[in-house]
Coordinates of C-alpha atoms and ligand atoms in Angstrom, one line a residue:
Chain Q
M1 CA -39.5 -0.5 16.9
K2 CA -42.3 1.5 18.3
S3 CA -43.4 4.6 16.4
N4 CA -42.9 6.9 19.3
S5 CA -39.4 5.6 19.8
F6 CA -38.8 6.2 16.1
L7 CA -39.8 9.8 16.3
Y8 CA -37.6 10.2 19.4
F9 CA -34.6 8.7 17.5
I10 CA -35.1 11.1 14.6
K11 CA -35.5 14.1 16.9
E12 CA -32.5 13.1 18.9
G13 CA -30.3 12.4 15.8
V14 CA -31.2 15.7 14.2
T15 CA -30.9 17.8 17.4
S16 CA -27.5 16.2 18.0
V17 CA -26.2 17.5 14.7
F18 CA -27.0 21.0 15.8
N19 CA -25.9 20.5 19.4
H20 CA -22.5 19.4 18.3
G21 CA -22.2 22.1 15.7
F22 CA -18.5 22.2 15.4
M23 CA -18.1 18.5 15.0
S24 CA -20.9 18.3 12.5
V25 CA -19.3 21.0 10.4
A26 CA -16.0 19.1 10.6
T27 CA -17.5 15.8 9.6
I28 CA -19.4 17.4 6.7
A29 CA -16.3 19.2 5.5
I30 CA -14.2 16.0 5.6
M31 CA -16.9 14.1 3.8
M32 CA -17.1 16.8 1.2
A33 CA -13.4 16.9 0.6
C34 CA -13.3 13.1 0.1
L35 CA -16.2 13.0 -2.2
I36 CA -15.0 16.0 -4.3
I37 CA -11.6 14.4 -4.7
M38 CA -13.2 11.1 -5.7
G39 CA -15.7 12.8 -8.0
G40 CA -13.1 15.0 -9.6
F41 CA -10.9 12.0 -10.2
T42 CA -13.8 10.1 -11.7
L43 CA -14.6 13.0 -14.1
L44 CA -10.9 13.2 -15.0
S45 CA -10.7 9.6 -15.9
A46 CA -14.1 9.8 -17.8
N47 CA -12.5 12.6 -19.9
I48 CA -9.4 10.5 -20.5
Q49 CA -11.5 7.5 -21.6
E50 CA -13.5 9.9 -23.8
M51 CA -10.4 11.1 -25.5
I52 CA -9.2 7.6 -26.0
S53 CA -12.5 6.6 -27.5
T54 CA -12.4 9.6 -29.8
L55 CA -9.0 8.5 -31.0
E56 CA -10.2 5.0 -31.3
S57 CA -13.1 5.9 -33.5
Q58 CA -10.6 7.3 -36.0
N59 CA -9.2 3.8 -36.3
Q60 CA -10.7 2.0 -39.2
V61 CA -10.6 -1.4 -40.8
V62 CA -10.5 -1.4 -44.6
A63 CA -11.9 -4.5 -46.4
F64 CA -11.1 -4.9 -50.1
V65 CA -13.7 -6.4 -52.4
D66 CA -12.7 -9.2 -54.7
D67 CA -12.1 -8.0 -58.3
S68 CA -14.3 -10.8 -59.7
L69 CA -17.4 -9.3 -58.2
T70 CA -19.6 -6.9 -60.3
D71 CA -20.1 -3.4 -59.0
E72 CA -23.7 -4.4 -58.1
E73 CA -22.5 -7.4 -56.1
A74 CA -19.7 -5.4 -54.4
R75 CA -22.2 -2.8 -53.2
S76 CA -24.6 -5.4 -51.8
L77 CA -21.9 -6.7 -49.4
S78 CA -22.6 -3.7 -47.1
D79 CA -25.7 -5.4 -45.6
K80 CA -23.7 -8.5 -44.7
I81 CA -20.9 -6.4 -43.1
L82 CA -23.4 -4.5 -41.1
T83 CA -24.7 -7.7 -39.4
L84 CA -21.2 -8.4 -38.1
D85 CA -20.5 -7.9 -34.4
N86 CA -18.7 -4.7 -33.3
V87 CA -19.4 -2.8 -36.5
D88 CA -20.3 0.8 -36.0
T89 CA -20.4 2.4 -39.4
V90 CA -19.8 1.0 -42.9
E91 CA -18.8 3.2 -45.8
F92 CA -18.5 1.9 -49.4
V93 CA -15.7 3.5 -51.4
S94 CA -15.7 2.7 -55.1
R95 CA -12.5 2.2 -57.0
E96 CA -13.0 5.6 -58.7
Q97 CA -13.5 7.4 -55.4
A98 CA -10.4 5.6 -54.1
M99 CA -8.4 6.7 -57.0
N100 CA -9.5 10.3 -56.7
K101 CA -8.6 10.4 -53.1
F102 CA -5.2 8.8 -53.9
L103 CA -4.6 11.3 -56.6
R104 CA -5.5 14.2 -54.4
K105 CA -3.1 13.0 -51.9
Y106 CA -0.3 12.8 -54.4
Q107 CA -1.3 15.5 -56.8
D108 CA 2.2 16.9 -56.9
N109 CA 3.6 13.6 -58.0
T110 CA 3.5 13.3 -61.8
L111 CA 4.4 9.6 -61.6
F112 CA 0.7 8.7 -60.9
N113 CA -0.8 11.0 -63.5
D114 CA -2.3 8.5 -65.9
I115 CA -3.1 5.8 -63.5
D116 CA -5.9 3.4 -64.3
P117 CA -8.8 3.0 -61.9
T118 CA -8.7 -0.8 -62.4
V119 CA -5.6 -1.0 -60.2
F120 CA -7.8 0.1 -57.3
R121 CA -10.4 -2.1 -55.7
H122 CA -13.8 -1.4 -54.3
R123 CA -13.5 -1.2 -50.6
Y124 CA -15.4 -0.8 -47.3
V125 CA -14.2 1.5 -44.6
I126 CA -15.5 0.2 -41.3
T127 CA -15.4 1.8 -37.8
M128 CA -15.8 -0.2 -34.7
T129 CA -17.7 0.3 -31.5
D130 CA -14.9 -1.4 -29.5
I131 CA -11.4 -1.3 -30.7
E132 CA -10.6 -4.4 -28.7
G133 CA -12.5 -6.5 -31.1
M134 CA -10.4 -5.4 -34.1
E135 CA -8.8 -8.8 -34.7
A136 CA -12.1 -10.7 -34.3
L137 CA -13.7 -8.3 -36.8
Q138 CA -10.8 -8.9 -39.2
N139 CA -11.4 -12.6 -39.0
D140 CA -15.1 -12.2 -39.5
L141 CA -14.6 -10.1 -42.5
Y142 CA -12.4 -12.7 -44.1
R143 CA -15.3 -15.1 -43.8
V144 CA -17.6 -12.8 -45.8
P145 CA -17.6 -14.2 -49.4
G146 CA -16.4 -11.5 -51.8
I147 CA -13.9 -9.9 -49.4
A148 CA -10.4 -10.5 -50.7
R149 CA -8.3 -8.7 -48.1
V150 CA -8.6 -6.9 -44.9
N151 CA -6.3 -4.1 -43.7
A152 CA -6.3 -3.6 -39.9
H153 CA -3.7 -2.0 -37.7
L154 CA -3.8 -4.6 -34.9
E155 CA -0.8 -3.2 -33.1
I156 CA -2.5 0.1 -32.7
S157 CA -5.6 -1.6 -31.4
R158 CA -3.5 -3.5 -28.8
G159 CA -1.9 -0.2 -27.8
F160 CA -5.2 1.4 -27.2
V161 CA -6.5 -1.5 -25.3
T162 CA -3.5 -1.5 -23.0
V163 CA -3.8 2.3 -22.3
R164 CA -7.5 1.9 -21.7
N165 CA -7.0 -1.0 -19.3
I166 CA -4.3 0.9 -17.4
V167 CA -6.6 4.0 -17.0
A168 CA -9.4 1.8 -15.8
A169 CA -7.3 -0.1 -13.3
V170 CA -5.6 3.0 -12.0
S171 CA -8.9 4.8 -11.5
L172 CA -10.5 1.8 -9.8
V173 CA -7.6 1.4 -7.4
L174 CA -7.5 5.1 -6.6
T175 CA -11.2 5.3 -6.1
I176 CA -11.1 2.4 -3.6
V177 CA -8.1 3.9 -1.8
L178 CA -9.9 7.2 -1.5
L179 CA -13.0 5.5 -0.3
V180 CA -11.1 3.6 2.4
I181 CA -9.3 6.7 3.5
S182 CA -12.6 8.7 3.7
V183 CA -14.3 6.0 5.8
F184 CA -11.3 6.0 8.1
I185 CA -11.2 9.8 8.5
M186 CA -14.9 10.0 8.9
A187 CA -15.0 7.2 11.5
N188 CA -12.3 9.0 13.5
T189 CA -14.1 12.4 13.2
I190 CA -17.3 10.9 14.4
K191 CA -15.4 9.0 17.1
L192 CA -14.2 12.4 18.3
T193 CA -17.8 13.7 18.3
T194 CA -18.9 10.7 20.3
F195 CA -16.1 10.8 22.8
S196 CA -17.8 13.7 24.6
R197 CA -20.9 11.6 24.7
R198 CA -19.6 8.4 26.3
E199 CA -20.9 9.6 29.7
E200 CA -24.3 10.0 28.2
I201 CA -24.1 6.5 26.7
A202 CA -22.9 5.1 30.0
V203 CA -26.0 6.7 31.7
M204 CA -28.2 5.2 29.0
K205 CA -26.7 1.8 29.6
M206 CA -27.3 2.2 33.3
V207 CA -30.9 2.8 33.0
G208 CA -31.3 -0.3 30.9
A209 CA -31.1 0.9 27.3
T210 CA -30.5 -1.8 24.7
N211 CA -27.6 -1.2 22.3
S212 CA -29.9 -0.7 19.4
F213 CA -31.8 2.0 21.3
I214 CA -28.5 3.9 21.9
R215 CA -27.3 3.3 18.4
W216 CA -30.3 4.6 16.5
P217 CA -29.9 8.3 17.2
F218 CA -26.2 8.0 16.1
V219 CA -27.1 6.2 13.0
I220 CA -29.7 8.9 12.1
E221 CA -27.2 11.6 12.9
G222 CA -24.7 9.9 10.6
L223 CA -27.3 9.5 7.9
F224 CA -28.2 13.2 8.2
L225 CA -24.6 14.3 8.0
G226 CA -24.0 12.0 5.1
I227 CA -26.9 13.5 3.2
I228 CA -25.8 17.0 3.8
G229 CA -22.2 16.3 3.1
S230 CA -22.9 14.5 -0.2
A231 CA -25.5 17.0 -1.4
L232 CA -23.0 19.9 -0.8
A233 CA -20.1 18.0 -2.4
Y234 CA -22.3 17.2 -5.4
L235 CA -23.2 20.8 -5.9
V236 CA -19.5 21.9 -5.6
T237 CA -18.3 19.2 -8.0
W238 CA -21.0 20.2 -10.5
G239 CA -20.3 24.0 -10.2
V240 CA -16.5 23.6 -10.4
Y241 CA -16.7 21.2 -13.4
E242 CA -19.0 23.6 -15.3
I243 CA -16.6 26.5 -14.7
L244 CA -13.6 24.4 -15.8
Y245 CA -15.6 23.1 -18.8
T246 CA -16.5 26.6 -20.0
R247 CA -12.9 27.8 -19.5
A248 CA -11.5 24.8 -21.5
Q249 CA -14.0 25.4 -24.3
N250 CA -12.9 29.0 -24.5
S251 CA -9.2 28.4 -24.3
A252 CA -7.0 27.9 -27.4
T253 CA -5.1 24.9 -26.0
F254 CA -8.1 22.8 -25.0
A255 CA -10.6 23.8 -27.7
F256 CA -9.8 20.7 -29.8
V257 CA -10.3 18.4 -26.8
N258 CA -13.7 16.9 -26.6
L259 CA -14.6 17.1 -22.9
V260 CA -17.5 15.2 -21.5
R261 CA -20.6 17.1 -20.3
F262 CA -21.4 17.0 -16.6
S263 CA -25.0 16.2 -17.5
Q264 CA -23.9 12.8 -19.0
Y265 CA -22.7 11.8 -15.5
A266 CA -25.2 13.8 -13.4
V267 CA -27.4 10.9 -12.4
P268 CA -24.9 8.2 -11.7
M269 CA -22.7 10.7 -9.9
L270 CA -25.7 11.8 -7.8
I271 CA -26.5 8.2 -6.9
A272 CA -22.8 7.4 -6.1
Y273 CA -22.4 10.6 -4.0
A274 CA -25.6 9.9 -2.0
A275 CA -24.8 6.2 -1.6
I276 CA -21.2 6.8 -0.4
G277 CA -22.3 9.7 1.8
I278 CA -25.0 7.8 3.5
L279 CA -23.1 4.6 3.8
V280 CA -19.9 6.2 5.2
G281 CA -22.0 8.4 7.6
V282 CA -24.0 5.5 8.9
I283 CA -21.2 3.0 9.1
S284 CA -18.7 5.3 10.7
S285 CA -21.2 6.6 13.3
S286 CA -22.3 3.2 14.3
T287 CA -18.7 1.8 14.5
A288 CA -17.5 4.9 16.4
I289 CA -19.8 4.2 19.4
K290 CA -19.1 0.5 19.5
N291 CA -16.5 0.8 22.2
Y292 CA -18.8 2.8 24.5
L293 CA -21.5 0.2 24.3
K294 CA -19.5 -2.5 26.0
I295 CA -20.3 -1.4 29.6
Chain V
M1 CA -33.1 -9.3 46.5
I2 CA -29.3 -9.1 46.4
K3 CA -27.1 -12.0 47.3
F4 CA -23.3 -12.2 47.6
K5 CA -21.7 -15.6 48.2
E6 CA -17.9 -15.8 48.7
V7 CA -17.3 -13.0 46.2
Y8 CA -13.8 -12.0 45.1
K9 CA -12.9 -9.3 42.7
T10 CA -9.4 -8.8 41.4
Y11 CA -8.9 -6.0 38.9
E12 CA -6.7 -6.6 35.8
N13 CA -3.8 -4.7 37.5
G14 CA -3.9 -7.2 40.4
T15 CA -5.7 -5.0 42.9
K16 CA -7.8 -7.3 45.2
A17 CA -10.7 -5.0 45.7
I18 CA -13.2 -7.6 47.1
R19 CA -11.9 -10.5 49.1
G20 CA -14.6 -13.0 50.1
I21 CA -17.8 -11.1 50.8
N22 CA -21.1 -12.8 51.9
L23 CA -24.1 -10.5 52.0
D24 CA -27.8 -10.7 51.7
I25 CA -30.1 -7.7 51.2
D26 CA -33.8 -8.5 51.3
D27 CA -36.6 -6.8 49.4
G28 CA -37.7 -3.6 51.1
E29 CA -34.6 -3.1 53.2
F30 CA -32.7 0.1 53.7
V31 CA -29.0 -0.5 53.9
F32 CA -26.0 1.8 54.4
L33 CA -22.7 0.6 53.0
V34 CA -19.8 2.3 54.7
G35 CA -16.1 1.9 54.8
P36 CA -12.9 3.9 54.3
S37 CA -11.8 5.1 50.9
G38 CA -10.5 2.4 48.7
S39 CA -12.2 -0.3 50.8
G40 CA -14.2 -1.6 47.8
K41 CA -17.6 0.0 48.2
S42 CA -17.9 1.2 44.6
T43 CA -16.5 -2.1 43.4
L44 CA -19.3 -3.8 45.3
I45 CA -21.9 -1.5 43.7
K46 CA -20.5 -2.2 40.2
L47 CA -20.8 -5.9 40.8
I48 CA -24.5 -5.3 41.4
T49 CA -25.1 -3.1 38.4
G50 CA -23.1 -5.4 36.1
E51 CA -20.5 -2.8 35.2
I52 CA -17.9 -5.4 36.2
C53 CA -18.0 -9.1 36.8
A54 CA -16.8 -11.0 39.9
T55 CA -13.6 -13.0 39.6
S56 CA -15.1 -15.8 41.7
G57 CA -18.1 -16.4 43.9
L58 CA -21.8 -15.8 43.2
V59 CA -23.6 -12.5 42.8
E60 CA -27.4 -12.6 42.4
V61 CA -29.5 -9.5 41.8
N62 CA -33.3 -9.6 41.5
G63 CA -33.1 -13.2 40.2
F64 CA -30.3 -12.6 37.7
D65 CA -27.1 -14.6 38.2
M66 CA -24.6 -11.8 37.6
T67 CA -21.7 -14.2 37.1
A68 CA -23.4 -15.8 34.1
I69 CA -25.7 -13.1 32.8
K70 CA -26.0 -12.8 29.0
R71 CA -25.2 -9.5 27.4
R72 CA -28.7 -9.4 26.0
Q73 CA -30.2 -9.7 29.4
M74 CA -28.3 -6.9 30.9
P75 CA -30.8 -4.2 29.9
K76 CA -33.6 -6.3 31.6
L77 CA -31.6 -6.5 34.8
R78 CA -30.8 -2.8 34.8
R79 CA -34.4 -1.8 34.4
T80 CA -35.0 -3.4 37.8
L81 CA -32.4 -1.1 39.3
G82 CA -32.3 2.6 39.8
V83 CA -28.7 3.9 40.1
V84 CA -27.7 7.3 41.6
F85 CA -24.2 8.4 41.0
Q86 CA -22.0 10.6 43.2
D87 CA -21.4 13.0 40.3
F88 CA -25.1 13.0 39.2
R89 CA -24.3 12.2 35.6
L90 CA -27.1 14.4 34.2
I91 CA -27.0 15.3 30.5
D92 CA -26.4 19.0 30.4
K93 CA -28.0 19.6 27.0
K94 CA -31.3 18.1 28.0
T95 CA -33.9 19.7 30.3
I96 CA -34.7 18.4 33.7
F97 CA -37.8 16.8 32.3
E98 CA -35.9 15.1 29.4
N99 CA -33.2 13.9 31.8
V100 CA -35.8 12.0 33.7
A101 CA -38.0 11.1 30.8
F102 CA -35.3 9.5 28.7
A103 CA -35.0 6.7 31.2
M104 CA -38.6 5.9 30.4
R105 CA -38.1 6.2 26.6
V106 CA -35.4 3.6 26.9
V107 CA -38.0 1.1 28.0
G108 CA -40.3 2.2 25.2
A109 CA -43.0 3.8 27.3
P110 CA -45.7 5.9 25.5
S111 CA -45.4 9.7 25.6
K112 CA -48.5 10.2 27.7
E113 CA -47.4 7.8 30.4
I114 CA -44.0 9.4 30.4
K115 CA -45.3 12.9 30.9
A116 CA -47.6 11.9 33.8
R117 CA -44.9 9.7 35.5
V118 CA -42.1 12.2 35.1
E119 CA -44.3 15.0 36.6
Y120 CA -45.1 12.7 39.5
V121 CA -41.5 11.8 40.4
L122 CA -40.3 15.4 40.0
E123 CA -42.9 16.4 42.4
L124 CA -41.9 13.6 44.7
V125 CA -38.3 14.9 44.8
G126 CA -39.5 18.5 45.2
L127 CA -38.7 19.8 41.8
A128 CA -42.1 20.3 40.3
G129 CA -41.4 23.8 39.0
H130 CA -38.1 23.0 37.3
S131 CA -39.1 20.8 34.4
D132 CA -37.8 23.2 31.8
S133 CA -34.6 24.2 33.5
Y134 CA -31.2 22.7 32.5
P135 CA -29.0 20.8 35.0
L136 CA -26.4 23.6 35.2
E137 CA -29.1 26.1 36.3
L138 CA -29.7 24.0 39.4
S139 CA -27.8 23.7 42.7
G140 CA -25.9 20.6 43.5
G141 CA -28.6 19.3 45.9
E142 CA -31.2 19.9 43.2
Q143 CA -29.2 18.1 40.6
Q144 CA -28.8 15.2 42.9
R145 CA -32.6 15.1 43.3
V146 CA -33.0 15.0 39.6
A147 CA -30.6 12.0 39.5
I148 CA -32.8 10.4 42.2
A149 CA -35.9 11.2 40.2
R150 CA -34.3 9.5 37.1
A151 CA -33.4 6.4 39.2
L152 CA -37.0 6.3 40.4
V153 CA -38.9 6.9 37.3
N154 CA -39.1 3.3 36.1
N155 CA -40.3 2.1 39.4
P156 CA -37.3 -0.1 40.1
S157 CA -37.3 -2.6 42.9
V158 CA -33.9 -1.5 44.1
I159 CA -32.3 2.0 44.3
I160 CA -28.6 2.0 44.5
A161 CA -26.8 5.2 45.4
D162 CA -23.0 5.5 45.4
E163 CA -22.2 8.5 47.6
P164 CA -25.3 10.5 46.7
T165 CA -24.3 13.2 49.1
G166 CA -20.6 13.4 48.4
N167 CA -20.9 16.7 46.6
I168 CA -23.4 18.6 48.7
D169 CA -23.5 20.3 52.1
P170 CA -24.7 18.5 55.3
A171 CA -28.1 20.1 55.5
R172 CA -28.8 19.1 51.9
S173 CA -27.4 15.6 52.5
L174 CA -29.9 15.1 55.3
E175 CA -32.6 16.1 53.0
I176 CA -31.5 13.6 50.3
M177 CA -31.3 10.8 52.9
R178 CA -34.8 11.7 54.1
L179 CA -36.0 11.5 50.5
L180 CA -34.4 8.0 50.1
E181 CA -35.9 6.9 53.4
Q182 CA -39.3 8.1 52.1
I183 CA -38.8 6.2 48.8
N184 CA -37.9 3.1 50.9
E185 CA -41.1 3.4 52.9
L186 CA -43.0 3.2 49.5
G187 CA -41.5 -0.3 49.2
T188 CA -38.3 0.1 47.2
T189 CA -35.1 -1.5 48.5
V190 CA -32.5 1.1 49.0
L191 CA -28.7 0.7 49.2
V192 CA -26.7 3.8 50.0
V193 CA -22.9 4.1 50.0
T194 CA -21.6 6.9 52.1
H195 CA -18.6 8.2 53.9
E196 CA -20.6 10.3 56.3
K197 CA -20.7 8.7 59.7
E198 CA -22.7 11.5 61.3
L199 CA -25.4 11.2 58.7
V200 CA -25.6 7.4 59.1
N201 CA -26.0 7.7 62.8
R202 CA -29.1 9.9 62.5
F203 CA -31.0 7.0 61.0
A204 CA -31.7 3.7 62.7
K205 CA -30.9 1.6 59.7
R206 CA -28.9 -1.5 58.8
V207 CA -25.2 -0.6 58.3
V208 CA -22.8 -2.9 56.4
V209 CA -19.2 -2.0 57.0
I210 CA -16.4 -3.1 54.7
D211 CA -12.6 -2.6 54.9
S212 CA -10.0 -3.8 52.4
G213 CA -12.5 -5.7 50.5
R214 CA -13.8 -7.7 53.5
L215 CA -17.1 -7.4 55.5
I216 CA -16.2 -6.3 59.0
G217 CA -19.5 -5.3 60.4
D218 CA -23.2 -5.6 59.8
G219 CA -25.7 -4.1 62.3
V220 CA -28.0 -1.2 63.1
S221 CA -26.6 2.3 63.0
G222 CA -26.1 4.1 66.2
Y223 CA -25.1 0.8 67.8
Y224 CA -22.2 0.2 65.5
S225 CA -19.2 2.4 65.1
Y226 CA -16.2 2.1 62.9
E227 CA -13.0 4.1 62.5
E228 CA -11.9 5.5 59.2
Ligands
ATP1 N1 -10.9 0.0 37.4 C1 -10.0 -0.3 38.4 N2 -8.9 -0.9 38.0 C2 -8.0 -1.3 39.0 N3 -8.2 -1.0 40.3 C3 -9.3 -0.4 40.7 C4 -10.3 0.0 39.7 N4 -11.3 0.6 40.4 C5 -11.0 0.5 41.7 N5 -9.8 0.0 41.9 C6 -9.1 -0.3 43.1 O1 -9.9 -1.1 43.9 C7 -9.9 -0.7 45.3 C8 -11.3 -0.4 45.7 O2 -11.8 0.7 45.0 P1 -13.3 1.2 45.2 O3 -13.5 2.2 44.1 O4 -14.2 0.1 45.2 O5 -13.2 1.9 46.6 P2 -14.3 2.8 47.4 O6 -14.5 2.1 48.6 O7 -15.4 3.0 46.5 O8 -13.5 4.1 47.6 P3 -14.0 5.6 47.7 O9 -14.7 5.7 49.0 O10 -12.8 6.4 47.7 O11 -15.0 5.8 46.6 C9 -9.0 0.5 45.4 O12 -7.7 0.1 45.8 C10 -8.9 1.0 43.9 O13 -7.7 1.6 43.7
MG2 MG1 -16.3 4.8 45.6

């Protein structure tokens, strides 16, 4: 491509956005709507996943130390446990601490009043990075010499994993559906904008323009619309999320819910918005004129 | 050089628009193509410009076999042709200068060359002062001259005009014809489709007459007459 042609394409593409003002606004608005719905949905599912993982982190595995080990030996197991896969935190609870906790829990019950600490065992309270690996961790722990028994609520782990997989699958499917719908709507909007220009395209073909020469200004126009649409959609998503976040933090009902910050997702969202906006803009504008190029 | 050999064209709906035409137009000729409405004149033109393809027979334009031309070669062929349409087909949102210039941008000409050449052709068609106007600010005759300037700008070897005077008054029509004659004298082959018998008879040029898709006359105007 010659450089003077390139400048011409850019100039044509950008002027065209302004020359077809109404259609440009319509295209940008539809793109914004689609992106905001997609982005909002992504943030919603991020929050659901966050809640799940908060709940997950409260799930612990308790590993009881063999009685035959000395206190010293029992405490030294913590290093070994930390080297296991999927271990997030390890907390040693001595038999005395365990007893105190037990007594506090049942302080009204006189039955346990003169209980002997030796009935309790030293234990480790372990949290995981991924609850899905609970069973594997349980097996690993059994293989650590000095661990006598491991308490793990595998059925809860399975429940969480199922919920998490459903949320992930539903959000993936919905995102793809929304993406397909927005490409479809965008392509049709741009098709409308190009309909009025089929004569212009016919003239270009008659004077011997190659298809790529005709396509370039449209591609640049689509690119331009995509950038504007995704930038605006991003700002709206951000602003609205921040407002909702502040509201939720100040409200009594949602105060206990740990919402994700927008900033955690700011960069990937920006990249996704820009990529989707640009791709959808370019693809739909170049497919929209395909029919007019056949002359 | 344009050559038709036993050409037939049947549209998808079954209309037989061209039925066995043989025709040769040499380089540098000036030819009027006349015939009643629906006789197949525009169809003949579209066969030359590659908008449609012949059902059978051979169409050859400037060395390109139009019945076998590759899609990729179409732009090359079209750059050897200058087409003027009855309805001008100017782009309303571009200035007169740009309307003519973009035909040169299409072929990747450098800006400097474009400026010089566009100014030259606009002067040739008598529109030197209108570079910055928009098509809708001009009269019909002036718009048609812009269309001619656009057809001319890439120095095509053939100018094809389908009823270039259909939308303008007789005095202006004569002017346009004179302009095309002048362009022909500079060496360009000119093929003009027209309804206007009066106009044709004011020039001593080759006239090709078609009716119902068949060639029914080929001679010099003034000597040949046909009834519509
Ligand atoms: N795209 C098409 N599909 C089907 N039939 C067509 C098409 N274009 C033209 N025709 C038919 O082909 C015949 C020749 O049409 P054509 O346009 O070539 O006539 P013409 O001589 O240019 O007429 P006019 O002087 O009115 O412009 C007509 O019967 C017309 O109805
Ligand atoms: Mg016609």
